[in-house]
Coordinates of C-alpha atoms and ligand atoms in Angstrom, one line a residue:
Chain Q
M56 CA 102.5 -182.0 12.7
T57 CA 101.8 -178.8 10.9
I58 CA 103.8 -177.5 8.0
A59 CA 104.7 -174.5 10.1
S60 CA 106.1 -176.6 13.0
A61 CA 108.0 -178.8 10.6
A62 CA 109.9 -175.8 9.1
P63 CA 113.4 -175.3 10.7
R64 CA 113.3 -172.6 13.3
P65 CA 115.9 -169.9 12.7
L66 CA 118.7 -170.0 15.3
G67 CA 119.4 -166.9 17.3
T68 CA 122.8 -165.3 16.8
A69 CA 123.9 -166.6 20.2
A70 CA 123.0 -170.1 19.2
L71 CA 124.9 -169.7 15.9
T72 CA 128.0 -168.8 17.8
T73 CA 128.0 -172.1 19.6
L74 CA 128.0 -174.1 16.4
G75 CA 131.2 -175.5 14.8
D76 CA 132.5 -173.9 11.6
S77 CA 131.0 -176.6 9.3
E78 CA 127.5 -176.1 10.9
V79 CA 127.8 -172.4 10.6
V80 CA 128.7 -172.7 7.0
A81 CA 125.8 -175.2 6.4
S82 CA 123.5 -172.8 8.2
Y83 CA 124.5 -169.9 5.9
L84 CA 124.1 -172.0 2.8
A85 CA 120.6 -173.0 4.1
G86 CA 119.7 -169.3 4.1
E87 CA 120.7 -168.1 7.5
R88 CA 122.4 -164.8 6.5
R89 CA 123.6 -164.0 10.0
A90 CA 125.8 -167.1 9.9
F91 CA 128.2 -165.2 7.8
D92 CA 128.6 -162.6 10.5
V93 CA 129.5 -165.4 12.8
L94 CA 132.3 -166.5 10.5
V95 CA 133.6 -163.0 10.2
D96 CA 133.5 -162.5 14.0
R97 CA 135.3 -165.8 14.4
Y98 CA 138.1 -165.3 11.9
Q99 CA 138.6 -161.6 11.5
R100 CA 141.1 -161.1 14.3
R101 CA 143.1 -164.3 13.6
L102 CA 143.4 -163.6 9.9
I103 CA 144.3 -160.0 10.4
N104 CA 147.1 -161.0 12.7
F105 CA 148.2 -163.8 10.4
V106 CA 148.4 -161.5 7.4
Y107 CA 149.9 -158.7 9.4
R108 CA 152.6 -160.9 10.7
T109 CA 153.3 -162.2 7.3
I110 CA 153.4 -158.9 5.3
G111 CA 154.3 -156.5 8.1
D112 CA 151.7 -153.9 7.2
R113 CA 148.7 -153.7 9.4
E114 CA 146.5 -151.4 7.2
R115 CA 147.2 -153.5 4.1
A116 CA 146.6 -156.7 6.2
E117 CA 143.1 -155.4 6.9
D118 CA 142.5 -154.7 3.2
L119 CA 143.6 -158.3 2.3
V120 CA 141.5 -159.9 5.0
Q121 CA 138.4 -158.0 3.7
E122 CA 139.3 -159.6 0.4
V123 CA 139.5 -163.0 2.0
F124 CA 135.9 -162.6 3.3
I125 CA 134.7 -161.3 0.0
R126 CA 136.1 -164.4 -1.7
V127 CA 134.7 -166.7 1.0
H128 CA 131.3 -165.1 0.4
R129 CA 131.5 -165.6 -3.3
H130 CA 132.7 -169.1 -3.3
L131 CA 131.2 -170.6 -0.1
H132 CA 128.6 -172.5 -2.1
R133 CA 131.4 -174.3 -3.8
F134 CA 133.2 -175.1 -0.6
D135 CA 133.6 -178.8 0.1
Q136 CA 131.9 -179.2 3.4
T137 CA 133.7 -182.4 4.2
K138 CA 136.9 -180.3 4.5
K139 CA 137.9 -178.1 7.4
F140 CA 136.7 -174.5 6.9
S141 CA 139.6 -173.0 8.8
T142 CA 142.1 -174.6 6.5
W143 CA 140.2 -173.3 3.5
I144 CA 140.0 -169.7 4.8
Y145 CA 143.6 -169.7 5.8
T146 CA 144.6 -171.0 2.4
I147 CA 142.8 -168.0 0.8
A148 CA 144.5 -165.7 3.3
S149 CA 147.9 -167.3 2.7
N150 CA 147.6 -167.0 -1.0
L151 CA 146.7 -163.3 -0.8
A152 CA 149.5 -162.7 1.6
K153 CA 151.9 -164.5 -0.7
N154 CA 150.7 -162.5 -3.7
E155 CA 151.2 -159.3 -1.7
L156 CA 154.7 -160.2 -0.8
R157 CA 155.5 -161.0 -4.5
N158 CA 154.0 -157.8 -5.7
R159 CA 156.1 -155.9 -3.1
S160 CA 159.2 -157.7 -4.1
R161 CA 158.7 -156.6 -7.7
N162 CA 158.4 -153.0 -6.5
P163 CA 161.9 -151.5 -6.9
L164 CA 161.6 -149.4 -3.7
V165 CA 160.4 -152.4 -1.7
L166 CA 163.0 -154.6 -3.3
F167 CA 165.7 -152.1 -2.2
Q168 CA 164.4 -152.2 1.3
T169 CA 164.3 -156.0 1.4
I170 CA 167.5 -157.3 3.0
R171 CA 167.5 -160.6 1.1
K172 CA 165.6 -162.1 -1.7
D173 CA 164.6 -165.6 -0.7
S174 CA 164.4 -167.6 -3.9
D175 CA 167.6 -169.5 -3.3
Q176 CA 167.1 -170.0 0.5
D177 CA 165.8 -173.6 0.3
S178 CA 168.9 -174.8 -1.5
R179 CA 171.5 -173.0 0.7
P180 CA 173.1 -175.2 3.3
L181 CA 172.1 -174.3 6.9
Q182 CA 175.0 -172.6 8.7
F183 CA 175.7 -170.0 11.3
E184 CA 175.7 -166.4 10.1
D185 CA 178.2 -163.8 10.9
R186 CA 177.1 -162.4 14.3
H187 CA 178.4 -158.9 13.3
T188 CA 176.1 -158.4 10.3
R189 CA 173.4 -156.4 12.1
P190 CA 172.0 -153.1 10.9
D191 CA 173.2 -150.1 12.9
D192 CA 169.7 -148.7 13.6
L193 CA 168.8 -151.9 15.3
F194 CA 171.3 -151.4 18.0
R195 CA 168.8 -149.1 19.5
K196 CA 166.0 -151.6 19.3
R197 CA 166.7 -153.4 22.5
H198 CA 163.2 -154.2 23.2
L199 CA 162.6 -157.9 22.7
R200 CA 159.2 -157.5 21.2
E201 CA 160.4 -155.1 18.6
L202 CA 163.3 -157.4 18.0
V203 CA 161.3 -160.5 17.4
D204 CA 158.8 -158.6 15.2
W205 CA 161.7 -157.4 13.1
A206 CA 163.2 -160.8 13.0
V207 CA 160.0 -162.2 11.4
T208 CA 160.2 -159.7 8.6
R209 CA 163.7 -160.9 7.9
L210 CA 162.5 -164.3 7.0
P211 CA 162.2 -165.3 3.4
E212 CA 158.6 -165.1 2.1
H213 CA 157.7 -168.8 1.9
H214 CA 159.6 -169.5 5.1
R215 CA 157.7 -166.7 6.9
I216 CA 154.3 -168.0 6.0
V217 CA 155.1 -171.4 7.4
F218 CA 156.8 -169.9 10.4
V219 CA 153.8 -167.7 11.3
L220 CA 151.3 -170.5 10.7
R221 CA 153.2 -172.7 13.1
E222 CA 154.5 -170.3 15.8
L223 CA 151.6 -167.8 15.9
E224 CA 148.6 -169.7 14.6
G225 CA 149.6 -173.0 16.2
K226 CA 148.8 -175.0 13.0
T227 CA 149.9 -178.6 12.7
Y228 CA 152.4 -179.6 10.1
E229 CA 149.6 -181.3 8.2
E230 CA 147.4 -178.2 8.2
I231 CA 150.4 -176.0 7.1
A232 CA 151.1 -178.4 4.2
E233 CA 147.5 -178.2 3.1
I234 CA 147.3 -174.4 3.5
T235 CA 150.5 -173.8 1.6
D236 CA 150.0 -176.6 -0.9
C237 CA 153.4 -178.2 0.0
N238 CA 154.3 -181.7 1.1
L239 CA 155.2 -182.4 4.7
G240 CA 158.9 -182.6 4.0
T241 CA 158.9 -179.1 2.5
V242 CA 157.0 -177.8 5.5
K243 CA 159.5 -179.3 8.0
S244 CA 162.4 -178.0 6.0
R245 CA 161.0 -174.5 5.7
L246 CA 160.0 -174.4 9.4
N247 CA 163.5 -175.6 10.4
R248 CA 165.2 -173.0 8.3
A249 CA 162.8 -170.2 9.4
R250 CA 163.4 -171.0 13.1
A251 CA 167.2 -171.2 12.6
R252 CA 167.2 -167.9 10.7
F253 CA 165.0 -166.3 13.3
A254 CA 167.3 -167.5 16.1
Q255 CA 170.3 -166.3 14.2
V256 CA 168.8 -162.9 13.7
I257 CA 168.0 -162.3 17.3
G258 CA 170.9 -164.3 18.7
P259 CA 173.4 -161.4 18.9
W260 CA 171.0 -159.5 21.2
M261 CA 170.4 -162.4 23.5
D262 CA 173.9 -162.5 25.0
Chain N
M339 CA 176.7 -185.0 15.5
T340 CA 178.0 -181.9 13.7
C341 CA 176.5 -178.4 14.2
S342 CA 175.0 -178.7 10.7
D343 CA 173.3 -182.0 11.7
F344 CA 172.1 -180.4 14.8
L345 CA 170.6 -177.4 12.9
H346 CA 168.8 -179.8 10.7
A347 CA 167.3 -181.9 13.5
Y348 CA 166.6 -179.3 16.2
S349 CA 163.3 -177.9 14.8
E350 CA 161.7 -181.4 14.8
Y351 CA 163.2 -182.1 18.2
R352 CA 161.6 -179.0 19.6
D353 CA 158.2 -180.1 18.3
G354 CA 158.7 -183.6 19.7
L355 CA 158.6 -185.1 16.2
L356 CA 162.0 -186.8 16.3
R357 CA 161.0 -190.4 16.7
D358 CA 164.3 -192.1 16.7
P359 CA 165.6 -192.3 20.3
A360 CA 169.2 -192.4 19.1
A361 CA 168.6 -189.1 17.2
V362 CA 167.0 -187.5 20.3
T363 CA 170.0 -188.6 22.4
A364 CA 172.4 -187.2 19.8
V365 CA 170.7 -183.8 19.7
E366 CA 170.6 -183.5 23.5
A367 CA 174.3 -184.5 23.8
H368 CA 175.3 -182.0 21.1
L369 CA 173.3 -179.3 22.9
K370 CA 175.2 -180.0 26.1
G371 CA 178.6 -180.1 24.5
C372 CA 178.4 -177.2 22.0
P373 CA 178.1 -173.6 23.3
T374 CA 177.4 -172.2 19.8
C375 CA 174.3 -174.5 19.3
A376 CA 173.3 -174.1 22.9
R377 CA 173.3 -170.3 22.3
L378 CA 171.2 -170.7 19.2
A379 CA 168.7 -173.0 21.0
R380 CA 168.4 -170.5 23.8
A381 CA 167.8 -167.6 21.4
M382 CA 165.2 -169.6 19.6
A383 CA 163.4 -170.5 22.9
I384 CA 163.4 -166.9 24.2
G385 CA 162.5 -165.4 20.8
L386 CA 159.7 -167.8 20.0
S387 CA 158.3 -167.3 23.5
A388 CA 158.4 -163.5 23.2
L389 CA 156.8 -163.8 19.8
R390 CA 153.9 -165.8 21.1
D391 CA 153.5 -163.3 24.0
T392 CA 153.1 -160.3 21.6
E393 CA 149.7 -158.9 21.7
D394 CA 147.3 -159.5 18.8
V395 CA 146.3 -156.5 16.8
A396 CA 142.5 -155.8 17.0
P397 CA 140.5 -155.2 13.8
S398 CA 140.0 -151.4 13.3
R399 CA 136.6 -149.9 13.2
R400 CA 137.3 -149.2 9.5
F401 CA 137.8 -152.9 8.9
R402 CA 134.3 -154.0 9.8
T403 CA 132.6 -150.9 8.4
E404 CA 134.2 -151.3 5.0
L405 CA 133.7 -155.1 5.0
T406 CA 130.0 -154.6 5.7
H407 CA 129.7 -152.2 2.8
R408 CA 131.6 -154.5 0.5
L409 CA 129.5 -157.5 1.5
R410 CA 126.4 -155.5 1.0
A411 CA 127.5 -154.6 -2.5
E412 CA 128.4 -158.2 -3.2
V413 CA 125.0 -159.3 -2.1
A414 CA 123.3 -156.6 -4.2
I415 CA 124.9 -157.7 -7.4
G416 CA 125.9 -161.3 -6.7
D417 CA 123.1 -163.2 -5.3
P418 CA 123.1 -166.4 -7.4
I419 CA 119.4 -166.8 -7.2
A420 CA 117.7 -163.5 -7.5
P421 CA 119.2 -162.1 -10.7
T422 CA 118.4 -165.3 -12.5
H423 CA 114.8 -165.0 -11.5
A424 CA 114.7 -161.3 -12.3
G425 CA 116.2 -162.1 -15.7
L426 CA 113.6 -164.8 -16.3
A427 CA 110.9 -162.4 -15.3
A428 CA 112.2 -159.8 -17.7
A429 CA 112.3 -162.3 -20.5
L430 CA 108.8 -163.5 -19.8
L431 CA 107.6 -159.9 -19.8
L432 CA 109.2 -159.1 -23.1
A433 CA 107.7 -162.3 -24.6
A434 CA 104.3 -161.4 -23.3
A435 CA 104.5 -157.9 -24.6
L436 CA 105.6 -159.0 -28.1
G437 CA 102.9 -161.7 -28.1
L438 CA 100.3 -159.1 -27.3
L439 CA 101.5 -156.8 -30.0
L440 CA 101.4 -159.6 -32.5
Y441 CA 97.9 -160.5 -31.4
E442 CA 96.8 -156.9 -31.7
S443 CA 98.3 -156.5 -35.1
V444 CA 96.2 -159.5 -36.3
V445 CA 93.0 -159.1 -34.4
R446 CA 92.9 -155.3 -34.0
P447 CA 94.9 -153.8 -36.9
E448 CA 93.6 -150.3 -36.2
I449 CA 95.3 -150.3 -32.8
A450 CA 98.3 -151.9 -34.1
A451 CA 98.7 -149.1 -36.6
V452 CA 98.7 -146.6 -33.6
V453 CA 101.2 -148.7 -31.8
R454 CA 103.5 -148.9 -34.9
S455 CA 103.4 -145.2 -35.4
E456 CA 105.2 -144.7 -32.1
A457 CA 108.0 -146.2 -30.3
I458 CA 107.3 -149.6 -28.8
P459 CA 105.3 -148.7 -25.6
V460 CA 106.6 -150.1 -22.5
D461 CA 105.4 -147.8 -19.9
T462 CA 103.5 -145.1 -21.9
R463 CA 99.9 -146.2 -21.7
P464 CA 98.2 -143.7 -24.1
Y465 CA 99.7 -145.4 -27.1
A466 CA 99.1 -148.9 -26.1
P467 CA 95.5 -149.3 -24.7
A468 CA 95.6 -153.0 -25.4
L469 CA 98.4 -153.5 -23.0
T470 CA 96.6 -152.1 -20.0
D471 CA 95.5 -155.5 -18.9
V472 CA 99.0 -156.8 -18.9
T473 CA 99.8 -154.6 -15.9
L474 CA 103.3 -154.4 -17.0
P475 CA 104.6 -152.1 -14.2
A476 CA 103.1 -154.3 -11.6
F477 CA 104.8 -157.4 -13.1
T478 CA 108.1 -155.5 -13.0
H479 CA 107.4 -154.4 -9.5
S480 CA 106.7 -157.9 -8.4
A481 CA 109.9 -159.1 -10.0
L482 CA 111.8 -156.4 -8.2
Q483 CA 110.1 -157.2 -4.9
F484 CA 111.3 -160.8 -5.3
H485 CA 114.7 -159.4 -5.9
S486 CA 114.7 -157.2 -2.9
Q487 CA 113.5 -160.1 -0.7
Q488 CA 116.5 -162.1 -1.8
I489 CA 119.0 -159.3 -1.4
P490 CA 119.5 -157.7 2.0
L491 CA 120.4 -154.1 1.6
G492 CA 121.1 -153.0 5.1
S493 CA 123.5 -154.4 7.7
Y494 CA 124.6 -157.7 6.2
A495 CA 122.5 -159.8 8.5
A496 CA 120.0 -157.4 9.9
F497 CA 118.1 -156.9 6.7
T498 CA 117.7 -160.5 5.9
R499 CA 114.9 -161.3 8.3
Ligands
ZN1516 ZN1 177.0 -177.2 17.5

C-alpha cells in the first residue's frame, strides 16, 4: 500500500452531510474545514428559532446565533466528543439567550415593558389567574398564532427557556436538564408552571 | 384531587410521565368532573398545538454573510497552529540575525563597524552585506506562506482546499 493510498481521502460535502454530528465534529478537528459549514447548515435554523422564541427579537436572535457559532468554532477542540454535540450547542445558545434576557430586564425601558418579573415565580403556589386581567390591545389579537406567540413572551425567563426547549425543540427532560444546568425536578416544575401559565394566558380567548 | 393537585400533576400526565396508575386515574377523574381544569387543559392542548404549527423563521441572508465574515476573521487571527509556528519562525529569524551580527563583529570587525553605524538592518541590504546569504525576506515569506496555508481567507470552506 502506498503512502498516498493510505492517507484518508477527503469527503465530499454531500458525504459530510450524511454523517452524524460527532463524526462531523471529528472530521472538522481532523482538518476538514468544510465540516464546520455542515454544522452551521444543520443548526442555524433550529438555533435561530430557539433563540427567537426565547427572546422575542428575530434580528437579535440572529446576532446571538452568530455568536454561538463563533464560540463553537473557538472551543470545538475542547469539546468532549463523548458528549452529545446538540446538547452542547444548545447549552451555549441557551446561556446567551438567558444573558440577553437578563440584560434586557436591567434596561429600565424593557423592564417597564415586561409585565412581570419572574424571580419569585418558582416559589409562588400554582393557582388560576383572574381571567379578566388581559391587556386591552390584545382584544384585537384574535389570531391564534399571534396569541400563542404573545403568550410565550409572557412566561418568566427561566420557565420560557424550558418551555421552548420542550414544546418547540422537542427536547427530553434529561436534555433540558443538561442544557439549562438544572436537575430533573426543577425542569419538571418549571415546565409545569410554564404550561399552566401559557394556558392561563390564552385561556380567556379559547372560550 | 384538588384543582391545585391537578395543576401540579397535569404537565407530567400530558407527557406520559405519571407512572402511578392511581395518580393517572385521579387526574382523569378530576378532568371529567371539573369544568375549570377541563377548560385549562383544553386551552393548553389547543395553544401548544398552535405553537408547534407556527412556521419557523428562516435565517436571513445577512445572517450567513455576516457569519462567514466573522468566521473568516476568527480563522485569520485564531488558528491555534499557524500563529505558533509563525512566532517560532520569527524568533528563529531574530536569533539567526543576532548570531550573524555577533559572528561578523568578531570575524569581520570592519563590516560590523558599518552595521553598527546604522540601524540594525532587517531588510536594507546595502548596510548588511554579510546578511545576504541569510535570505531573510525569503525566510519570512516562507513563514507567511505556511501561515496562509493554515488560514483560509476566502469562503470559510472554499479556501481550505
Ligand atoms: Zn379543577
